[in-house]
């Protein structure tokens, strides 16, 4: 008996619905989501032939892709922290897949892959692979900061022996994070073929192994590399085919200059330029790629759904803008460091010496053709307090070890100091001022309670009764072959003196010096910091102002006051700095270091000309230095590095070349990778939205990246042990199935998913 028409129609509709759902269940997720339904863009040129899901059994990461078994296929290694294992997924066309049990369920990994495990006794935060000893087999290198070691698992032709032997290298200051290891191939035939770069708390270390051996032959720190960074990205920035060093810091203390760049000299792998600080406003580094031979660095905003790409280009700022180069000196800190300048090597250029009071070391910094290069730190007197340079000799003062020690240059460092005898008792010494024009030591001594005297060589100059003990004595160039001596008194006005040769001549020579006190007006503020601008002219700075003082004979007068803009201004240092406009009226002659606002104020003797953000939180000392290029640079010393601030000529900057704002305000781009995902020969960009669990593909075009395709990935349910968090947590774009097309690989908590690129006959970009 036939069904009634009404029942027949209902049955037909239900059957059609079931068949439709069955068919849709076999269609890849990406092909059934429309741009209108998902709220994301869609282009027909992109497609994926399904997806393969691989189970890990526990949360995974970090990971690394390489050919581990030398069969020409790309393999994948993932660290499983809960199991303490490195799981290797090896491409094997003959494999039928991996069957395993998880929570009572039988799970099967896709066919064409097999597994291998390597046990590790410490938590792994970074891994890479490289043929370290040129034996034809890749080694697996892992970084274990919690165990203070690198571990090398040696490759072997035999699968039973591969990664079974390992060597450990102790390193107590390994940087944390998944981007702290980098491999570098060396093309020169007369060198060890590969280098391993390791990011540590002290900077970047270079490791090399003896060919055809497991012997480590080099483990050295690249002098002048920055400590405290979290990302290491060696890449050719300037197109000279030499891999430059790029590090990115996540510390708020390094804002807004998180990117540090050192250029490598072509043909000279061991020579590096000083670090350049590059300003970036975005917060989270995601990775970099090369487009048309130019690297693009991608950053994601922490508080906005924005992805931004930057390229490194020559600086095009105005004449009065500042370029910053940095010479990192100590990741542990320099203490209350000081610096001095003089011609150490006799080449006619001024060099710099930095005193590391924390570790009692002298650090020479050599001026070579207008560029500064750190030398070898050398031991000096314990608990050093000050230093100065005369000729090629460096004088270090320490009350703990005999007073004044003299060191001379030895190779790229200094000899151990020789104690110089002083004319007064060391117990009475209050402060060292330096060497006067006659190469004799100027010092301040306490005679009795409230009485002090200045001593120059054998000659003493009583200062009379003083209510407070002076803290510092300084000597500056004065007018007409005189010297200006400044005695600073805490919470009191400084006392100024003119030091000159005695006009009385004995046997054709003047054998004595005359000290004349300069009458100072009350407008020279108490507690101000004094900087010499020129012979007979000083600047007294305090809080948010600086007063220009002219010294004439035995009197001083305040010419004018410079007021620094900003409510939180606090001037801690000042220096004479000659650069900027060719016009005298607009030419910078003074740099004011505003630690309160983190600014550098450029001024002349009449007004503040400009204010620019400075790359510092705290400054210990500021000086000007003529590097021999016709302009003076500003040297800023903080507790970890020496910063060279000057004109932007020859400097680089980060130029924003790409910006993409997601359609949803709760989106956050947390990872990205690049590859050719539609076969048009151009790099496309795959970005993961970790907040919404979505993948977005941006097509590479001659005009940049344009939205092409987007869809949710796999599932959004929470995982055992907590909430979903940021998922997917990582992305790779590589050819994993050997068909010549790049695939997208996502790491999602306890599984990884491969979206193989569909092999379209019309793979060109329809746009």
XYZ file of C-alpha atoms in Angstrom:
767
model
C 0.000 0.000 0.000
C 1.601 3.264 -1.030
C 2.280 6.031 1.493
C -0.204 8.863 1.517
C 1.017 11.887 -0.385
C 1.523 13.915 2.817
C 3.478 11.174 4.563
C 5.392 10.433 1.394
C 6.479 14.088 1.139
C 7.537 14.177 4.787
C 9.533 10.965 4.404
C 11.200 12.240 1.229
C 12.181 15.518 2.925
C 13.649 13.711 5.953
C 15.554 11.292 3.746
C 16.939 14.138 1.674
C 18.012 15.960 4.829
C 19.820 12.868 6.145
C 21.567 12.335 2.809
C 22.585 16.012 2.664
C 24.033 15.920 6.188
C 25.892 12.706 5.360
C 27.432 14.290 2.265
C 28.335 17.488 4.134
C 30.049 15.496 6.858
C 32.549 14.271 4.270
C 33.246 17.739 2.875
C 36.264 19.586 4.401
C 35.336 22.207 6.947
C 36.970 24.958 4.907
C 34.874 24.223 1.821
C 31.472 24.477 3.516
C 32.013 27.744 5.369
C 31.056 30.758 3.317
C 32.399 34.203 3.860
C 28.901 35.498 4.523
C 28.119 32.890 7.199
C 31.455 33.013 8.977
C 32.006 36.737 8.757
C 35.350 36.115 6.988
C 36.495 36.682 3.399
C 36.663 33.910 0.829
C 38.577 33.541 -2.487
C 38.079 30.608 -4.856
C 41.811 30.213 -5.524
C 42.405 28.686 -2.086
C 41.269 25.240 -1.011
C 42.281 22.313 1.180
C 41.691 18.636 0.420
C 40.346 17.736 3.854
C 42.314 17.609 7.074
C 44.403 15.032 8.927
C 44.307 14.899 12.724
C 47.212 13.475 14.763
C 46.719 12.720 18.462
C 49.387 13.564 21.042
C 47.674 12.411 24.227
C 48.754 15.548 26.101
C 49.490 19.208 25.441
C 52.298 19.681 22.932
C 54.885 22.297 22.049
C 57.356 23.558 21.049
C 57.777 21.828 17.690
C 60.163 21.744 14.732
C 59.925 20.532 11.127
C 62.890 19.030 9.235
C 63.993 15.914 7.362
C 65.194 13.788 10.273
C 65.765 10.503 8.410
C 67.275 11.901 5.175
C 64.580 10.374 2.960
C 63.702 13.669 1.276
C 60.403 14.069 3.138
C 59.611 16.631 5.789
C 59.153 15.231 9.312
C 57.835 16.837 12.486
C 59.099 16.729 16.085
C 56.869 17.837 18.985
C 57.757 18.066 22.668
C 55.198 16.471 25.029
C 55.954 17.856 28.463
C 53.603 15.574 30.445
C 55.366 12.510 29.052
C 58.888 13.927 28.931
C 59.223 12.841 25.310
C 60.099 14.219 21.924
C 57.638 12.591 19.536
C 58.883 12.349 15.935
C 56.270 12.057 13.194
C 58.143 10.550 10.247
C 56.715 10.642 6.736
C 56.427 7.034 5.469
C 54.194 6.297 2.446
C 54.121 2.585 3.356
C 52.752 3.144 6.855
C 49.067 2.431 7.508
C 48.854 4.888 10.368
C 49.380 4.729 14.106
C 46.815 3.031 16.365
C 46.809 3.923 20.056
C 44.483 4.051 23.056
C 43.448 7.270 24.752
C 40.966 7.383 27.658
C 39.501 4.047 26.596
C 39.141 5.093 22.968
C 40.958 3.582 20.022
C 42.503 6.371 17.944
C 44.148 6.032 14.559
C 46.592 8.576 13.120
C 46.366 9.061 9.339
C 48.174 6.666 7.030
C 51.520 7.663 5.555
C 53.120 8.518 8.908
C 54.872 6.611 11.669
C 56.114 7.606 15.116
C 59.360 7.507 17.039
C 59.983 8.773 20.592
C 63.044 10.202 22.357
C 62.999 10.577 26.140
C 64.352 13.763 27.718
C 64.976 14.291 31.424
C 64.195 18.020 31.488
C 61.580 20.413 30.174
C 62.244 21.564 26.587
C 61.539 25.166 25.555
C 63.196 25.327 22.116
C 64.420 22.830 19.537
C 65.996 22.821 16.115
C 67.934 20.441 13.876
C 71.197 20.803 12.007
C 74.028 18.660 10.672
C 76.521 19.980 13.211
C 79.516 17.825 12.271
C 79.044 17.488 8.487
C 78.522 13.704 8.578
C 75.394 13.861 6.427
C 72.874 13.319 9.243
C 70.939 15.964 11.108
C 71.297 16.347 14.845
C 68.454 17.383 17.118
C 69.310 20.304 19.430
C 67.101 21.138 22.401
C 67.264 23.969 24.932
C 66.381 23.211 28.572
C 66.644 26.480 30.569
C 65.171 24.935 33.717
C 68.033 22.390 33.735
C 70.676 24.935 32.602
C 71.726 22.936 29.567
C 71.682 22.402 25.840
C 71.383 18.800 24.712
C 72.540 17.422 21.363
C 70.956 14.185 20.083
C 73.266 12.840 17.402
C 71.876 11.653 14.081
C 72.853 8.299 12.632
C 72.280 6.262 9.489
C 70.831 3.453 11.589
C 67.328 4.179 12.856
C 68.038 2.104 15.968
C 70.975 4.386 16.866
C 69.495 7.665 15.654
C 69.081 10.177 18.509
C 70.071 7.503 21.057
C 73.383 9.168 21.904
C 73.417 12.668 23.338
C 75.856 15.255 24.700
C 74.966 17.923 27.248
C 76.411 21.436 27.297
C 75.930 23.319 30.538
C 74.648 26.885 30.179
C 73.275 28.614 33.241
C 71.685 31.592 31.519
C 69.748 30.151 28.578
C 66.972 32.433 27.384
C 63.449 31.085 27.725
C 61.130 30.677 24.769
C 60.707 28.730 21.545
C 62.704 31.152 19.356
C 66.108 31.085 21.049
C 68.025 28.679 18.756
C 69.177 29.382 15.206
C 71.317 27.429 12.749
C 73.611 29.012 10.186
C 75.276 27.350 7.196
C 78.732 28.648 6.244
C 79.566 28.706 2.547
C 83.324 29.223 2.968
C 85.157 25.920 2.428
C 87.999 26.693 4.833
C 85.745 27.022 7.886
C 83.639 24.725 9.998
C 80.513 24.260 7.837
C 77.825 25.244 10.362
C 77.290 27.414 13.413
C 74.682 27.204 16.124
C 73.498 30.511 17.597
C 72.082 30.324 21.111
C 70.301 33.186 22.851
C 71.311 33.535 26.498
C 70.832 36.020 29.283
C 74.291 37.440 28.531
C 73.768 37.731 24.778
C 74.238 35.450 21.768
C 76.664 32.532 21.948
C 78.198 30.790 18.929
C 78.830 27.030 19.050
C 80.748 24.960 16.494
C 81.738 21.302 16.286
C 84.695 19.568 14.677
C 83.743 17.967 11.325
C 83.129 14.205 11.410
C 83.298 14.337 15.191
C 81.198 15.072 18.270
C 83.843 17.410 19.712
C 82.756 20.956 20.552
C 85.511 23.332 19.404
C 83.919 26.750 19.964
C 81.541 28.139 22.574
C 81.991 31.899 22.691
C 79.847 34.919 23.450
C 79.504 37.455 20.646
C 80.856 40.578 22.301
C 78.389 43.423 22.328
C 75.270 41.309 21.819
C 72.234 42.134 23.912
C 71.107 40.107 26.880
C 67.543 39.757 28.049
C 65.991 39.163 24.610
C 63.336 36.479 24.007
C 63.489 36.069 20.222
C 66.482 35.398 17.963
C 65.956 35.889 14.226
C 69.167 35.770 12.131
C 68.371 37.062 8.649
C 69.867 39.209 5.884
C 68.428 42.643 6.574
C 70.444 44.849 4.223
C 70.716 42.560 1.172
C 74.483 41.920 1.333
C 73.981 38.106 1.656
C 75.414 38.098 5.175
C 73.082 36.947 7.946
C 72.581 39.756 10.413
C 71.531 39.291 14.022
C 68.068 40.458 15.039
C 66.852 40.060 18.607
C 63.498 41.122 20.031
C 62.868 41.862 23.678
C 59.548 41.580 25.495
C 60.681 43.596 28.510
C 58.738 46.770 29.221
C 62.073 48.391 30.094
C 63.052 48.165 26.406
C 59.953 49.915 25.100
C 59.515 51.450 22.616
C 62.727 49.984 21.139
C 62.302 46.191 21.415
C 64.143 45.298 18.188
C 67.931 45.252 18.194
C 69.915 44.773 15.001
C 73.594 44.008 14.423
C 74.807 43.991 10.830
C 77.409 41.416 9.842
C 80.296 42.525 7.640
C 80.219 40.599 4.321
C 83.171 38.221 4.101
C 84.042 38.798 7.773
C 81.718 36.556 9.822
C 83.268 37.628 13.122
C 82.780 41.379 12.630
C 79.538 42.995 13.721
C 78.315 46.556 13.780
C 77.101 48.054 17.057
C 73.483 47.300 17.828
C 70.889 49.607 16.388
C 67.690 50.098 18.355
C 64.626 49.992 16.133
C 61.374 51.518 17.291
C 58.199 49.428 17.065
C 54.887 50.371 18.624
C 53.299 46.908 18.350
C 53.814 44.462 21.170
C 53.916 40.747 20.250
C 56.506 39.430 17.782
C 55.010 36.698 15.579
C 57.711 35.928 13.011
C 59.281 37.181 9.807
C 59.342 36.292 6.130
C 61.166 37.403 2.989
C 59.140 39.176 0.327
C 60.998 40.200 -2.831
C 64.274 39.636 -0.978
C 63.336 42.024 1.835
C 62.513 40.636 5.292
C 59.206 41.665 6.840
C 58.796 41.409 10.607
C 55.264 40.789 11.851
C 53.880 41.970 15.178
C 50.467 41.489 16.750
C 48.832 44.002 19.047
C 48.119 42.828 22.585
C 45.040 45.000 23.093
C 43.709 45.352 19.543
C 42.875 42.894 16.718
C 45.665 44.233 14.504
C 48.482 42.509 12.601
C 51.322 44.788 11.460
C 54.309 44.158 9.208
C 57.529 46.191 9.297
C 60.557 46.358 7.021
C 64.006 47.650 7.942
C 64.906 50.640 5.762
C 67.451 53.487 5.898
C 66.296 56.209 8.250
C 64.522 59.098 6.556
C 63.863 61.238 9.614
C 64.478 64.992 9.828
C 67.934 66.391 10.477
C 67.366 66.772 14.179
C 66.026 63.223 14.668
C 68.190 60.781 16.558
C 69.603 57.411 15.598
C 70.467 55.043 18.427
C 73.188 52.390 18.513
C 73.851 50.268 21.561
C 76.876 48.424 22.892
C 75.612 45.942 25.523
C 78.280 45.545 28.198
C 76.790 43.418 30.968
C 73.462 41.631 31.294
C 73.992 41.372 35.067
C 74.497 45.120 35.457
C 77.495 47.429 35.733
C 76.727 48.855 39.155
C 77.407 52.571 39.661
C 79.411 52.641 36.477
C 81.460 55.518 35.081
C 83.048 56.214 31.712
C 85.929 58.324 30.446
C 87.397 59.055 27.035
C 90.885 59.411 25.602
C 93.136 58.151 22.807
C 94.057 54.695 24.115
C 95.691 53.255 20.994
C 97.399 56.404 19.700
C 95.545 56.500 16.379
C 94.321 60.069 16.864
C 90.702 59.101 17.614
C 89.061 59.285 21.008
C 88.255 55.923 22.578
C 86.054 55.165 25.588
C 86.640 53.190 28.782
C 83.751 51.993 30.962
C 84.275 51.053 34.597
C 82.191 48.062 35.689
C 82.022 48.631 39.439
C 79.882 45.530 40.023
C 82.508 43.093 38.712
C 85.591 45.365 39.088
C 86.381 45.373 35.383
C 87.675 47.914 32.860
C 85.985 47.666 29.462
C 87.804 49.356 26.550
C 85.696 50.536 23.616
C 87.788 51.331 20.562
C 86.960 53.985 17.983
C 87.736 52.413 14.607
C 86.935 54.656 11.641
C 84.055 56.293 13.474
C 82.561 53.052 14.843
C 82.837 51.794 18.406
C 83.826 48.185 19.158
C 84.123 46.733 22.687
C 87.423 45.154 23.686
C 88.181 42.561 26.340
C 87.018 43.339 29.916
C 90.055 43.401 32.221
C 90.361 43.068 36.023
C 91.053 46.212 38.009
C 91.064 47.323 41.654
C 88.316 45.951 43.864
C 85.426 48.278 44.728
C 86.468 50.957 42.213
C 84.854 54.360 42.598
C 86.013 56.493 39.678
C 88.300 56.586 36.648
C 89.916 59.025 34.232
C 92.279 58.821 31.268
C 95.511 60.655 30.551
C 97.284 59.821 27.330
C 97.100 56.056 26.904
C 96.937 55.389 30.652
C 93.782 54.656 32.615
C 93.602 55.696 36.272
C 91.205 53.885 38.614
C 90.538 55.061 42.144
C 89.695 52.662 44.981
C 90.070 53.318 48.692
C 89.876 49.573 49.348
C 93.013 48.692 47.386
C 95.543 51.433 47.864
C 94.064 54.483 46.197
C 95.041 55.135 42.591
C 95.881 52.327 40.136
C 97.330 52.884 36.658
C 96.639 50.480 33.762
C 97.957 50.485 30.207
C 96.659 48.943 27.013
C 97.541 45.280 26.368
C 96.184 43.833 23.103
C 92.416 44.428 23.313
C 92.390 44.819 27.099
C 94.354 46.391 29.963
C 97.231 45.426 32.194
C 96.565 44.892 35.877
C 96.796 48.298 37.633
C 99.975 49.479 39.322
C 99.375 51.484 42.505
C 100.588 55.090 42.267
C 101.901 56.779 45.385
C 99.864 59.758 46.598
C 101.239 62.897 48.272
C 98.633 62.860 51.046
C 97.389 60.216 53.434
C 94.728 58.046 51.813
C 92.578 58.186 54.956
C 92.077 61.926 54.478
C 91.000 61.583 50.845
C 87.461 62.740 50.057
C 87.344 62.770 46.237
C 89.510 62.558 43.111
C 89.176 65.315 40.519
C 91.496 64.100 37.761
C 94.726 65.269 36.179
C 95.453 68.946 35.601
C 97.343 70.334 32.622
C 100.676 69.455 34.246
C 99.625 65.779 34.543
C 99.480 66.121 38.317
C 96.627 64.689 40.339
C 93.963 67.011 41.725
C 92.293 65.659 44.862
C 90.185 66.856 47.799
C 91.257 66.035 51.369
C 89.877 66.560 54.849
C 92.298 68.410 57.138
C 90.211 68.522 60.291
C 86.584 68.724 61.316
C 84.932 71.102 58.832
C 88.256 72.020 57.145
C 89.195 70.807 53.651
C 91.890 71.463 51.081
C 92.478 70.860 47.407
C 95.791 69.171 46.608
C 97.535 69.398 43.236
C 100.716 67.369 43.229
C 102.668 68.615 46.260
C 100.788 71.907 46.506
C 97.789 72.406 48.790
C 94.993 74.986 48.642
C 92.975 75.393 51.881
C 89.241 75.809 51.342
C 88.409 76.986 54.846
C 85.596 75.890 57.095
C 82.596 74.170 55.440
C 79.336 73.160 57.126
C 78.897 70.059 54.967
C 81.482 67.663 53.592
C 81.949 68.089 49.820
C 80.949 65.100 47.709
C 82.743 65.644 44.414
C 85.525 67.676 42.859
C 85.629 68.123 39.086
C 87.979 69.892 36.705
C 86.908 71.464 33.389
C 88.646 73.562 30.702
C 88.564 77.294 31.449
C 89.318 80.456 29.512
C 92.832 81.708 28.718
C 94.810 78.570 29.667
C 93.038 78.182 32.982
C 91.061 75.302 34.453
C 87.704 75.462 36.171
C 87.535 73.505 39.429
C 84.076 72.711 40.805
C 83.601 71.504 44.373
C 80.081 70.110 44.763
C 78.437 70.204 48.192
C 75.299 68.178 49.013
C 72.244 70.446 49.468
C 74.475 73.483 49.033
C 75.628 75.778 46.267
C 78.796 74.583 44.498
C 82.056 76.445 44.963
C 83.853 77.463 41.770
C 87.609 78.073 41.427
C 89.940 79.148 38.662
C 93.209 77.196 38.530
C 96.085 78.829 36.667
C 99.866 78.913 36.485
C 101.541 81.292 38.913
C 102.850 84.333 37.057
C 106.001 84.332 39.200
C 108.782 82.750 37.140
C 111.720 80.947 38.740
C 114.626 79.829 36.509
C 112.531 80.462 33.418
C 109.602 78.300 34.594
C 106.556 78.697 36.767
C 106.733 75.953 39.375
C 103.510 76.667 41.251
C 99.788 76.999 40.684
C 97.339 79.616 41.827
C 93.767 78.848 42.907
C 91.304 81.759 42.826
C 87.722 81.418 44.001
C 85.077 82.636 41.573
C 82.325 84.736 43.065
C 79.067 82.845 42.413
C 75.612 84.450 42.481
C 72.804 82.899 44.499
C 71.027 82.028 41.239
C 73.441 79.126 40.778
C 71.111 76.724 42.514
C 72.073 74.470 45.365
C 72.176 70.790 44.510
C 72.363 71.368 40.768
C 74.395 69.167 38.436
C 77.136 70.988 36.530
C 78.081 70.298 32.909
C 80.827 72.038 30.931
C 79.580 73.305 27.573
C 82.684 75.211 26.470
C 85.713 76.851 28.101
C 84.273 79.392 30.524
C 80.669 78.270 30.116
C 78.736 75.750 32.214
C 75.172 74.500 32.535
C 73.612 73.938 35.959
C 70.626 71.572 35.763
C 68.036 70.675 38.349
C 64.586 69.089 38.101
C 62.933 70.564 34.978
C 65.305 73.420 34.182
C 68.844 74.304 33.259
C 70.665 77.587 33.806
C 73.420 78.726 31.483
C 76.323 80.289 33.406
C 79.191 82.318 31.965
C 82.488 82.552 33.883
C 84.654 85.623 33.408
C 87.795 86.023 35.485
C 86.744 85.932 39.114
C 82.980 86.266 38.630
C 80.098 84.242 37.239
C 76.679 85.275 35.981
C 73.579 83.389 34.871
C 72.743 84.210 31.249
C 69.348 82.512 30.910
C 67.212 79.572 31.976
C 66.032 76.717 29.748
C 62.719 75.179 30.835
C 62.037 71.582 29.845
C 58.450 70.818 28.734
C 56.399 68.239 30.596
C 55.032 67.960 34.118
C 57.144 64.951 35.110
C 60.460 66.202 33.754
C 63.613 65.372 35.706
C 66.943 66.288 34.119
C 69.635 63.912 35.340
C 72.392 64.560 32.778
C 73.372 67.085 30.122
C 76.062 67.287 27.456
C 77.290 69.541 24.683
C 76.162 68.105 21.351
C 76.935 69.723 18.006
C 74.727 68.569 15.149
C 71.574 69.453 13.279
C 70.808 72.376 11.005
C 73.484 74.321 9.164
C 71.906 77.451 10.586
C 73.593 78.584 13.792
C 70.258 79.606 15.310
C 68.738 76.144 14.768
C 71.845 74.113 15.499
C 71.771 71.847 18.514
C 74.412 72.618 21.111
C 72.951 71.037 24.260
C 71.333 67.664 24.978
C 69.252 67.363 28.149
C 68.507 63.855 29.438
C 65.052 63.826 30.992
C 64.800 60.634 33.016
C 61.418 61.548 34.454
C 59.700 61.575 31.060
C 62.138 59.285 29.256
C 62.988 62.019 26.748
C 66.032 63.582 25.122
C 65.601 67.342 24.720
C 67.740 69.050 22.078
C 68.434 72.738 22.635
C 70.687 75.623 21.800
C 71.698 78.307 24.273
C 68.392 80.120 23.806
C 65.599 77.539 23.695
C 64.509 73.905 23.493
C 64.465 72.924 19.815
C 62.904 69.456 19.923
C 62.077 66.573 22.237
C 62.358 62.907 21.309
C 61.630 59.679 23.126
C 64.761 58.112 24.563
C 65.632 54.397 24.759
C 66.311 54.374 28.484
C 64.762 54.112 31.925
C 67.815 55.178 33.897
C 70.994 57.014 32.906
C 74.195 57.005 34.951
C 76.293 59.366 32.837
C 76.100 61.364 29.612
C 79.015 62.708 27.565
C 79.604 63.975 24.069
C 82.184 62.300 21.839
C 83.623 63.254 18.462
C 83.969 60.016 16.501
C 85.818 61.812 13.720
C 82.875 62.189 11.333
C 82.426 65.943 11.747
C 79.670 65.716 14.350
C 79.584 64.914 18.015
C 77.593 61.963 19.270
C 75.902 61.634 22.617
C 77.078 58.771 24.836
C 74.530 57.536 27.380
C 75.686 55.023 29.958
C 73.115 52.992 31.857
C 73.600 50.014 34.139
C 73.877 47.515 31.261
C 74.975 49.217 28.066
C 76.550 52.198 26.356
C 74.187 53.957 23.948
C 75.493 56.097 21.098
C 72.950 58.724 20.042
C 73.612 60.876 17.004
C 72.412 61.900 13.592
C 70.391 59.361 11.665
C 72.852 59.231 8.755
C 73.613 55.548 8.164
C 70.947 54.501 10.674
C 68.051 52.148 10.025
C 64.435 52.269 11.097
C 61.372 50.029 11.087
C 58.884 51.178 8.438
C 55.295 49.938 8.672
C 54.454 48.302 5.328
C 51.373 46.241 6.132
C 48.421 46.476 8.526
C 45.431 44.170 8.849
C 42.633 44.743 11.344
C 40.391 41.770 12.080
C 36.633 42.140 11.757
C 35.964 41.098 15.338
C 37.132 43.267 18.213
C 37.715 40.196 20.384
C 40.141 38.729 17.837
C 43.850 38.511 18.617
C 46.438 37.402 16.068
C 48.716 35.088 18.074
C 50.713 33.344 15.350
C 51.535 33.494 11.656
C 53.457 31.738 8.911
C 54.009 32.355 5.206
C 54.058 30.145 2.127
C 52.564 29.811 -1.355
C 49.067 28.569 -0.565
C 47.472 28.973 -4.001
C 50.306 28.138 -6.397
C 50.692 31.608 -7.891
C 54.354 31.929 -6.952
C 53.723 34.600 -4.332
C 53.994 34.250 -0.590
C 50.674 34.191 1.212
C 50.172 34.750 4.918
C 48.359 32.351 7.240
C 47.419 33.881 10.596
C 45.805 32.218 13.597
C 43.307 34.012 15.781
C 44.029 32.399 19.131
C 41.179 34.177 20.875
C 38.464 32.933 18.486
C 40.084 29.675 17.335
C 40.110 30.657 13.666
C 42.515 30.563 10.741
C 42.709 33.413 8.241
C 44.638 33.367 4.982
C 45.807 36.586 3.358
C 46.747 36.334 -0.305
C 50.016 37.821 -1.455
C 49.511 40.361 -4.238
C 51.722 43.012 -5.862
C 50.065 45.508 -3.516
C 50.598 43.463 -0.362
C 48.457 40.963 1.530
C 44.688 40.868 0.973
C 42.032 38.817 2.829
C 41.308 35.576 0.967
C 39.873 32.832 3.191
C 38.951 32.220 6.816
C 37.308 29.516 8.897
C 37.119 28.105 12.435
C 39.589 25.301 13.022
C 38.504 21.843 14.183
C 36.827 22.451 17.526
C 36.459 25.020 20.276
C 35.643 22.752 23.213
C 37.731 22.971 26.375
C 40.468 20.437 27.002
C 41.186 18.348 30.071
C 43.093 20.190 32.748
C 41.656 23.648 32.169
C 40.031 26.035 29.741
C 40.683 26.263 26.047
C 43.057 29.194 26.390
C 44.833 30.466 23.270
C 44.283 27.860 20.567
C 45.673 27.080 18.041
C 48.967 27.693 19.797
C 51.331 27.418 16.795
C 51.316 27.277 12.993
C 53.641 26.047 10.237
C 53.330 26.357 6.453
C 55.455 23.731 4.676
C 55.055 20.924 2.127
C 54.437 17.983 4.458
C 52.884 15.471 2.050
C 55.457 15.792 -0.734
C 53.089 16.969 -3.484
C 54.999 20.190 -4.125
C 52.329 22.371 -2.499
C 52.600 24.116 0.856
C 50.266 22.807 3.554
C 49.026 24.443 6.755
C 49.874 22.719 10.052
C 48.254 23.762 13.333
C 49.149 22.707 16.869
C 45.979 22.617 18.979
C 46.576 21.519 22.575
C 46.815 17.697 22.459
C 46.743 17.210 18.689
C 48.104 18.633 15.496
C 46.126 19.118 12.321
C 47.330 19.214 8.729
C 45.307 20.950 6.045
C 46.833 19.679 2.754
C 46.607 22.224 -0.034
C 44.235 21.137 -2.757
C 45.989 20.523 -6.079
C 43.972 22.843 -8.296
C 44.493 22.640 -12.043
C 44.009 26.389 -12.257
C 46.345 27.343 -9.457
C 46.939 30.909 -10.610
C 45.548 33.864 -8.767
C 42.265 34.873 -10.440
C 42.713 38.465 -9.384
